[in-house]
Short mmCIF file of C-alpha atoms in Angstrom, two decimals:
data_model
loop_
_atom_site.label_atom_id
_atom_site.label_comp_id
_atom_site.label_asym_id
_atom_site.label_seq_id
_atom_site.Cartn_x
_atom_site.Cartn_y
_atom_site.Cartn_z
CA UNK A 1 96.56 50.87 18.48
CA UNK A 2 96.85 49.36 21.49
CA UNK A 3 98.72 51.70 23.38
CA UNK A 4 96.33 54.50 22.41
CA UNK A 5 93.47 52.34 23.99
CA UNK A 6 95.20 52.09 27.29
CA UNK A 7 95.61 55.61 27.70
CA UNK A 8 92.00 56.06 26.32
CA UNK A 9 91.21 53.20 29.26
CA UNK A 10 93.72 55.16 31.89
CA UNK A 11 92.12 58.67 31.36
CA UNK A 12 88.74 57.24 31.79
CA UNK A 13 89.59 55.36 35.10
CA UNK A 14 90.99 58.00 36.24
CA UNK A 15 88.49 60.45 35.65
CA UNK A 16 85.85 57.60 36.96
CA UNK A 17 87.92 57.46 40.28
CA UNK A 18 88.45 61.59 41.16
CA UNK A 19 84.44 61.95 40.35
CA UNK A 20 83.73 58.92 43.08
CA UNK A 21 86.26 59.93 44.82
CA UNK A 22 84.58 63.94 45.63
CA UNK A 23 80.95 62.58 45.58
CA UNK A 24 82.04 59.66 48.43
CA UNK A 25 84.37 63.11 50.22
CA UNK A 26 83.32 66.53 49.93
CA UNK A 27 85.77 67.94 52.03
CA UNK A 28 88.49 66.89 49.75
CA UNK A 29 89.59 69.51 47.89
CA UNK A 30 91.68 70.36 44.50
CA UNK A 31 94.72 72.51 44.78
CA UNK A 32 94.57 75.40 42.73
CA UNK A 33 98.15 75.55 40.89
CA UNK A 34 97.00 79.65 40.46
CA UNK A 35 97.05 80.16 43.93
CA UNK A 36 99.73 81.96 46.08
CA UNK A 37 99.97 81.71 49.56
CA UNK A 38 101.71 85.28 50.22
CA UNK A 39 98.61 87.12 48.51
CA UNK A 40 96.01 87.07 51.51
CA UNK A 41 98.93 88.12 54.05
CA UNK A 42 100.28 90.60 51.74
CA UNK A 43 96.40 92.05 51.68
CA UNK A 44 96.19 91.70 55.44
CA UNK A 45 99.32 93.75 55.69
CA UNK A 46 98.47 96.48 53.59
CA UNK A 47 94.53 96.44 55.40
CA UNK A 48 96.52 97.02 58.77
CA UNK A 49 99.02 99.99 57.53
CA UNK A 50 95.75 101.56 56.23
CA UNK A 51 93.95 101.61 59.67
CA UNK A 52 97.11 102.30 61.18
CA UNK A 53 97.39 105.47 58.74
CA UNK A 54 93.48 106.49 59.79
CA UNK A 55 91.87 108.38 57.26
CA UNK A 56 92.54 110.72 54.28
CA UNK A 57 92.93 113.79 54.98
CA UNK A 58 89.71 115.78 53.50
CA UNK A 59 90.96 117.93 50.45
CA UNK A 60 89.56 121.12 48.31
CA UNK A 61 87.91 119.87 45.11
CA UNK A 62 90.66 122.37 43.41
CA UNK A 63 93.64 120.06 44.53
CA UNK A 64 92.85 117.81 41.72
CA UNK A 65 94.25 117.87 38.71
CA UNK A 66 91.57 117.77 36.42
CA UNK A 67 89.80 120.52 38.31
CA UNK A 68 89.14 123.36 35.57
CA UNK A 69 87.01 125.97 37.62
CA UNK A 70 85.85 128.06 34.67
CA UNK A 71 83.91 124.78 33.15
CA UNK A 72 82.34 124.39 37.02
CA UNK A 73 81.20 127.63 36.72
CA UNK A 74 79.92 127.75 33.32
CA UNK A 75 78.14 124.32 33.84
CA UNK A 76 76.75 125.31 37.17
CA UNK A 77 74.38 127.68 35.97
CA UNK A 78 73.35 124.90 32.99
CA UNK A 79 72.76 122.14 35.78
CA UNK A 80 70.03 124.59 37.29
CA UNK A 81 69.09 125.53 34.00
CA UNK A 82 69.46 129.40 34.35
CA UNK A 83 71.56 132.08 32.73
CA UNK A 84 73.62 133.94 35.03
CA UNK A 85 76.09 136.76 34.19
CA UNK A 86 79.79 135.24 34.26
CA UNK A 87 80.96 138.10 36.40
CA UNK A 88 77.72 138.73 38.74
CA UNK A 89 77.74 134.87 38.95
CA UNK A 90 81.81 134.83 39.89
CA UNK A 91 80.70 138.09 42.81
CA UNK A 92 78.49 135.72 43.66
CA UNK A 93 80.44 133.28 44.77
CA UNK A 94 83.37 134.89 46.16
CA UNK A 95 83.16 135.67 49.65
CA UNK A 96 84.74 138.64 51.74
CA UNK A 97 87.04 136.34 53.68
CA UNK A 98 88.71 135.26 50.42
CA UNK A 99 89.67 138.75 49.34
CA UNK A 100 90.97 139.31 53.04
CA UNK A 101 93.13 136.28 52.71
CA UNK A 102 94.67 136.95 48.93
CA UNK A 103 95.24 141.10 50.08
CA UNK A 104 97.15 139.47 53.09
CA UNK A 105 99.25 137.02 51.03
CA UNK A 106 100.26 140.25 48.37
CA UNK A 107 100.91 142.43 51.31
CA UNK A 108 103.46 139.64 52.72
CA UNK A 109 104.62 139.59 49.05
CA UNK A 110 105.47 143.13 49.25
CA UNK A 111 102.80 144.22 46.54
CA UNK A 112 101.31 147.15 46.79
CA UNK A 113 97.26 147.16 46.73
CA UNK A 114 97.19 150.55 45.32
CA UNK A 115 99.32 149.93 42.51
CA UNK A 116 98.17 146.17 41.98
CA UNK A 117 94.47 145.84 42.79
CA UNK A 118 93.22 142.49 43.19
CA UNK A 119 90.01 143.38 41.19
CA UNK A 120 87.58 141.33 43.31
CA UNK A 121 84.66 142.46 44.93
CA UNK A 122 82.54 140.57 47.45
CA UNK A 123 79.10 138.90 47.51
CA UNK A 124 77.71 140.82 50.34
CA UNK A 125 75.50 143.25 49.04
CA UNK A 126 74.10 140.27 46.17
CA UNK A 127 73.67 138.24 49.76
CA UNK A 128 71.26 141.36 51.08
CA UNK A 129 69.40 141.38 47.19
CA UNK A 130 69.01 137.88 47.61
CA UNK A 131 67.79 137.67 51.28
CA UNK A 132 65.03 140.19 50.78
CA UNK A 133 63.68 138.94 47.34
CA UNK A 134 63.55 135.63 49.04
CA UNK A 135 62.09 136.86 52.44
CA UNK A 136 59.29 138.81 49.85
CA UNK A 137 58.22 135.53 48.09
CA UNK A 138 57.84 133.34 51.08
CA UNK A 139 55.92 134.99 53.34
CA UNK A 140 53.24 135.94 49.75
CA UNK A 141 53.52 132.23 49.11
CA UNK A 142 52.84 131.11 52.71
CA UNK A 143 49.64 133.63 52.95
CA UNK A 144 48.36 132.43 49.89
CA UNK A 145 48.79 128.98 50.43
CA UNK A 146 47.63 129.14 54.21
CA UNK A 147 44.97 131.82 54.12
CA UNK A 148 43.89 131.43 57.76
CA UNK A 149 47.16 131.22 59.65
CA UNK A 150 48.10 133.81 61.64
CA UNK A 151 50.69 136.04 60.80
CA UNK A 152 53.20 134.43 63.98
CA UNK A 153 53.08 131.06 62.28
CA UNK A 154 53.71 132.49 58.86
CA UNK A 155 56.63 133.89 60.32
CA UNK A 156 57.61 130.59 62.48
CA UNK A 157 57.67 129.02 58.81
CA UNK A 158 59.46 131.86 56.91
CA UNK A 159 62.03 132.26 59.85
CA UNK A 160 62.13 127.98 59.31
CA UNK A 161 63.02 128.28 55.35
CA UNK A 162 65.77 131.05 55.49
CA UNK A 163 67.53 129.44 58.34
CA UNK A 164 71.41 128.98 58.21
CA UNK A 165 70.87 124.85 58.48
CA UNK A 166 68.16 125.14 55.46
CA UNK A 167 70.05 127.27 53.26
CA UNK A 168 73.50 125.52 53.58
CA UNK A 169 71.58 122.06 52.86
CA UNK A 170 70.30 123.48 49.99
CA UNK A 171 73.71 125.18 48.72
CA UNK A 172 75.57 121.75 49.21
CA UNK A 173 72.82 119.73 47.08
CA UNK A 174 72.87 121.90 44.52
CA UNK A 175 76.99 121.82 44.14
CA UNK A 176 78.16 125.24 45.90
CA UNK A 177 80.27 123.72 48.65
CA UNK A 178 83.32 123.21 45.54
CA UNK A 179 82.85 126.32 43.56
CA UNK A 180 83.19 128.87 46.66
CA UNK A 181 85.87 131.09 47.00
CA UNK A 182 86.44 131.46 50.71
CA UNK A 183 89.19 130.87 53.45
CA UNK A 184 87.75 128.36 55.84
CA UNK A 185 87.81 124.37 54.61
CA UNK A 186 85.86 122.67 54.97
CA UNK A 187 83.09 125.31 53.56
CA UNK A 188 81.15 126.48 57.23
CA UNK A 189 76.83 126.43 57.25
CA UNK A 190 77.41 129.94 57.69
CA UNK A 191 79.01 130.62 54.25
CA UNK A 192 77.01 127.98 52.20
CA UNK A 193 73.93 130.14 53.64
CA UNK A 194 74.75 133.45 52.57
CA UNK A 195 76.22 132.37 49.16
CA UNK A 196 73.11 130.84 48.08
CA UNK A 197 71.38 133.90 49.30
CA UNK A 198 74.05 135.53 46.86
CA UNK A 199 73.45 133.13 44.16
CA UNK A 200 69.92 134.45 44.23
CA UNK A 201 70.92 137.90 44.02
CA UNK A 202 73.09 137.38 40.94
CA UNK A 203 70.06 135.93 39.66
CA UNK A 204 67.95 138.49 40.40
CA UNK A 205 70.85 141.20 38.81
CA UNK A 206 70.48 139.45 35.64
CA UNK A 207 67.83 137.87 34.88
CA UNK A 208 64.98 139.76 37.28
CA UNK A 209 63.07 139.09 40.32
CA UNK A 210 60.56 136.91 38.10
CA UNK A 211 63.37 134.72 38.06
CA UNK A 212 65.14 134.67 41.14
CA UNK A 213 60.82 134.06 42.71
CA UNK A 214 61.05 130.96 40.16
CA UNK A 215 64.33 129.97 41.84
CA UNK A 216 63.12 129.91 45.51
CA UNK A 217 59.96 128.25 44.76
CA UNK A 218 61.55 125.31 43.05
CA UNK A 219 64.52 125.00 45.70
CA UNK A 220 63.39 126.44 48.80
CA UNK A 221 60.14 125.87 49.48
CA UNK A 222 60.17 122.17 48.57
CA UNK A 223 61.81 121.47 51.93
CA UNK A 224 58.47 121.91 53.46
CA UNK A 225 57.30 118.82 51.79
CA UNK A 226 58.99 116.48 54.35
CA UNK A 227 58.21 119.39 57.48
CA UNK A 228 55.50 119.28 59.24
CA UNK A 229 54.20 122.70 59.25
CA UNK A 230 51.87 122.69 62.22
CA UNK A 231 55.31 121.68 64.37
CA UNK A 232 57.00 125.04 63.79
CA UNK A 233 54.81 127.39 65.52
CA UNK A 234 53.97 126.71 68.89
CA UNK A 235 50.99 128.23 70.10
CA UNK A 236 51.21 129.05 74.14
CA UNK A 237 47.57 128.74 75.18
CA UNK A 238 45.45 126.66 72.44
CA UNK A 239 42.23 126.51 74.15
CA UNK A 240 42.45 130.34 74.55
CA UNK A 241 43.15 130.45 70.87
CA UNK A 242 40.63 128.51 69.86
CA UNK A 243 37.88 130.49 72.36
CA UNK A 244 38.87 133.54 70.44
CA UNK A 245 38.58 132.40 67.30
CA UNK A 246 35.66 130.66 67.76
CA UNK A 247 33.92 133.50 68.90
CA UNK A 248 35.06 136.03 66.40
CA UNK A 249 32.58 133.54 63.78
CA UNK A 250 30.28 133.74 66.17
CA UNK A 251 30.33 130.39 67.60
CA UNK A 252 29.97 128.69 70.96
CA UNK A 253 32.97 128.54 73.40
CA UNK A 254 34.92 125.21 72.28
CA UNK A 255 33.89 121.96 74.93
CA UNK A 256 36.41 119.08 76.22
CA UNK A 257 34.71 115.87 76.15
CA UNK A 258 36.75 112.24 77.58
CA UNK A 259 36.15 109.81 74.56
CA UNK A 260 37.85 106.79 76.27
CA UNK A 261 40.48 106.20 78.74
CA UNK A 262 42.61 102.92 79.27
CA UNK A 263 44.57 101.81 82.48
CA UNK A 264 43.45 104.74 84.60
CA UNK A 265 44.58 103.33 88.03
CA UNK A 266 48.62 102.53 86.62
CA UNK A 267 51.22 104.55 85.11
CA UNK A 268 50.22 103.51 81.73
CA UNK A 269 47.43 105.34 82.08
CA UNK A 270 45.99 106.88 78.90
CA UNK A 271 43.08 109.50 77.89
CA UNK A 272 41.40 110.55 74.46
CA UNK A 273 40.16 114.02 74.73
CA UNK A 274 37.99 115.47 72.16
CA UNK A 275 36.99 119.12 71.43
CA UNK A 276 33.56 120.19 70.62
CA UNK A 277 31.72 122.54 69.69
CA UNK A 278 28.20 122.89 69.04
CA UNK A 279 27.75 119.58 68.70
CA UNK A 280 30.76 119.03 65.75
CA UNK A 281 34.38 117.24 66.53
CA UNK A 282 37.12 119.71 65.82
CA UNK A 283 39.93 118.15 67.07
CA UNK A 284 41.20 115.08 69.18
CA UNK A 285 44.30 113.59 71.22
CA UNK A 286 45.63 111.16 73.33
CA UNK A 287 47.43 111.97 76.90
CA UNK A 288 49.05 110.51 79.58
CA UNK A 289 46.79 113.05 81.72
CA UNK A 290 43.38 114.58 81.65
CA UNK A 291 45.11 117.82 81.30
CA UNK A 292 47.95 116.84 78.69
CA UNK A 293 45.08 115.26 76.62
CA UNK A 294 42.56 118.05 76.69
CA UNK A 295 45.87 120.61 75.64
CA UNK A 296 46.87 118.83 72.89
CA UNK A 297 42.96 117.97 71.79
CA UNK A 298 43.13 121.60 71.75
CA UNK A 299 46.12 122.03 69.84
CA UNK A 300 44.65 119.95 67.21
CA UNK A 301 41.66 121.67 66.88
CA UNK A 302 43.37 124.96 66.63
CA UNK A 303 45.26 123.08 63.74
CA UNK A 304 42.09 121.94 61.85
CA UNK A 305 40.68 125.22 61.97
CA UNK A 306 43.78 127.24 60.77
CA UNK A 307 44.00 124.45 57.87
CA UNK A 308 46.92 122.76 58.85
CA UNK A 309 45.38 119.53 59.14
CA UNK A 310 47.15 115.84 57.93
CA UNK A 311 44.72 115.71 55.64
CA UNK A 312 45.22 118.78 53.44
CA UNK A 313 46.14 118.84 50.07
CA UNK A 314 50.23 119.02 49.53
CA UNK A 315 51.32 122.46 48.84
CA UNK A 316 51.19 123.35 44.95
CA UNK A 317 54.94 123.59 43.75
CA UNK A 318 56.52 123.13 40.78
CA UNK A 319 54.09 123.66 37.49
CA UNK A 320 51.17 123.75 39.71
CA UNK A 321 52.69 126.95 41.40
CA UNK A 322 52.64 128.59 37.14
CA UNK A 323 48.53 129.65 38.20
CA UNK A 324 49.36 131.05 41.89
CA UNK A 325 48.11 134.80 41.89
CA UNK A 326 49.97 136.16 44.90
CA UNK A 327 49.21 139.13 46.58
CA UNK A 328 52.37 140.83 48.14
CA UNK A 329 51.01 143.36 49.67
CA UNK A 330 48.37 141.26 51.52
CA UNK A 331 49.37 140.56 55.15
CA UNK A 332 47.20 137.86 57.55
CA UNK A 333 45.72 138.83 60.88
CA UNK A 334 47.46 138.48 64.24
CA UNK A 335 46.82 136.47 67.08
CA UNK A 336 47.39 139.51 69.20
CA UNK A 337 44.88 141.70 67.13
CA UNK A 338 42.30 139.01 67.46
CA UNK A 339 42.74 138.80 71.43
CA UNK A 340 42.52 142.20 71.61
CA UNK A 341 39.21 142.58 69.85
CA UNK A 342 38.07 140.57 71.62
CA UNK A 343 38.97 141.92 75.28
CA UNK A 344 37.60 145.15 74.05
CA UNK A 345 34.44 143.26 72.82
CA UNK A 346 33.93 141.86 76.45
#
């Protein structure tokens, strides 16, 4: 009994003294019986040979070995939620410098081509399907969407949307960069471009131009959502634009008023041009100069009255797009046809 109660006594002392003991010393510390010593060098080691190594070498998706490229293509076409053809889908995808490379490899093989074919066929002529079907729906979608710009900047935003950079974006975010069959890796913008223009092809083959429309509204034309629009055509003489067009409605030439200027006299000067006409604002603009102002007043007028201003309603995509009656046949004037009419007017 009374040799339990000492060691009831000691454990309570001693567990009286350690608590005083950190409270009174906070930089004493515990030593962790767990802990080893070699571990942090051991990491430090192995951190240096890594950065000594420099970094993996990029590899083809395929060089894994749970890479099963029949169940990438299969569940490609379910991730966009269309039904392609298996075989106009795998044309599709399989570009012309991949059958180059395999006909080389048999030839150094000693197979003969004629008597062996490699049964492949190339996804150029579903590229040239593709490229016009999307070309078509643009430039209907842009007209009807954009009834009073001119022709030029329909084009400067069509010629925008089927660029290489655009279309190989759009080919890597939707998984393409893995499934295509080609010689050069990594997969070049060039490539990614025209296989998505192929993709849309295949679509096209199978499941009709309804379709493959469907397609590039719901993948290419939402990259004008985060483009401004007004930034892609540059008009050469605004004020001269705007003259003409003002005058084809039968309107006063346009008038360049000086709002307010600040810190005219130093080299942070600044001037707010406005453009009026008839007594309305059309458009406005700050400038380091008189003439730099008044330009790009004019510039934003020309903007307004084409209705590309920062206030318009955001293009209708998606479901909204379901009611869209396009004409694609219908074609908007030109800026040259309206500064001829009206040289021959004068």
């Amino acid at each position: 009994m009374a040799a339990s109660m000492r060691r009831v006594c000691k454990t309570c002392f001693q567990r009286k003294f350690y608590r005083t003991l950190f409270k009174t010393n906070p930089c004493v510390v515990v030593p962790d019986k767990g802990y080893k010593r070699w571990v942090p060098k051991i990491d430090n080691m192995l951190y240096n040979r890594r950065l000594a190594a420099g970094p993996e070498v990029e590899r083809h998706r395929s060089e894994w070995i749970n890479w099963n490229y029949d169940a990438e293509v299969y569940a490609f076409g379910k991730r966009l939620g269309e039904e392609f053809e298996d075989s106009t889908l795998r044309r599709a995808l399989t570009h012309r410098s991949y059958i180059e490379k395999e006909e080389e490899r048999r030839r150094e093989l000693g197979i003969d081509l004629d008597a062996a074919p490699l049964g492949l066929a190339d996804n150029q002529e579903l590229a040239a399907i593709g490229a016009e079907s999307m070309s078509v729906y643009i430039k209907a979608y842009l007209r009807h969407v954009y009834p009073r710009l001119f022709e030029e900047g329909v084009s400067a935003i069509h010629d925008h949307l089927i660029s290489t950079e655009v279309l190989s974006k759009i080919a890597s975010h939707i998984g393409l960069t893995d499934l295509i069959l080609c010689q050069e890796f990594p997969v070049g913008v060039g490539t990614l471009s025209d296989t998505l223009q192929a993709v849309i092809g295949a679509l096209e083959h199978g499941q009709g131009r309804d379709r493959a429309h469907l397609f590039v509204r719901d993948f290419v034309l939402p990259q004008l959502v985060e483009t401004d629009v007004a930034e892609l055509w540059t008009v050469p003489n605004p004020m001269g634009l705007l003259t003409d067009m003002l005058a084809r409605e039968g309107q006063p030439p346009p008038e360049p008023r000086l709002q307010w200027s600040s810190a005219s006299q130093t080299v942070m000067s600044l001037y707010y041009v406005g453009i009026y006409c008839d007594g309305q604002l059309l458009g406005q603009s700050p400038g380091e100069t008189l003439t730099i102002a008044e330009e790009m007043a004019a510039r934003d007028a020309v903007k307004n009255q084409l209705g590309l201003a920062d206030s318009r309603s955001p293009l209708p995509l998606g479901s909204l797009a379901d009611t869209l009656q396009l004409d694609f046949d219908r074609v908007n004037p030109c800026v040259a046809d309206l500064t001829a009419l009206e040289a021959s007017s004068m």
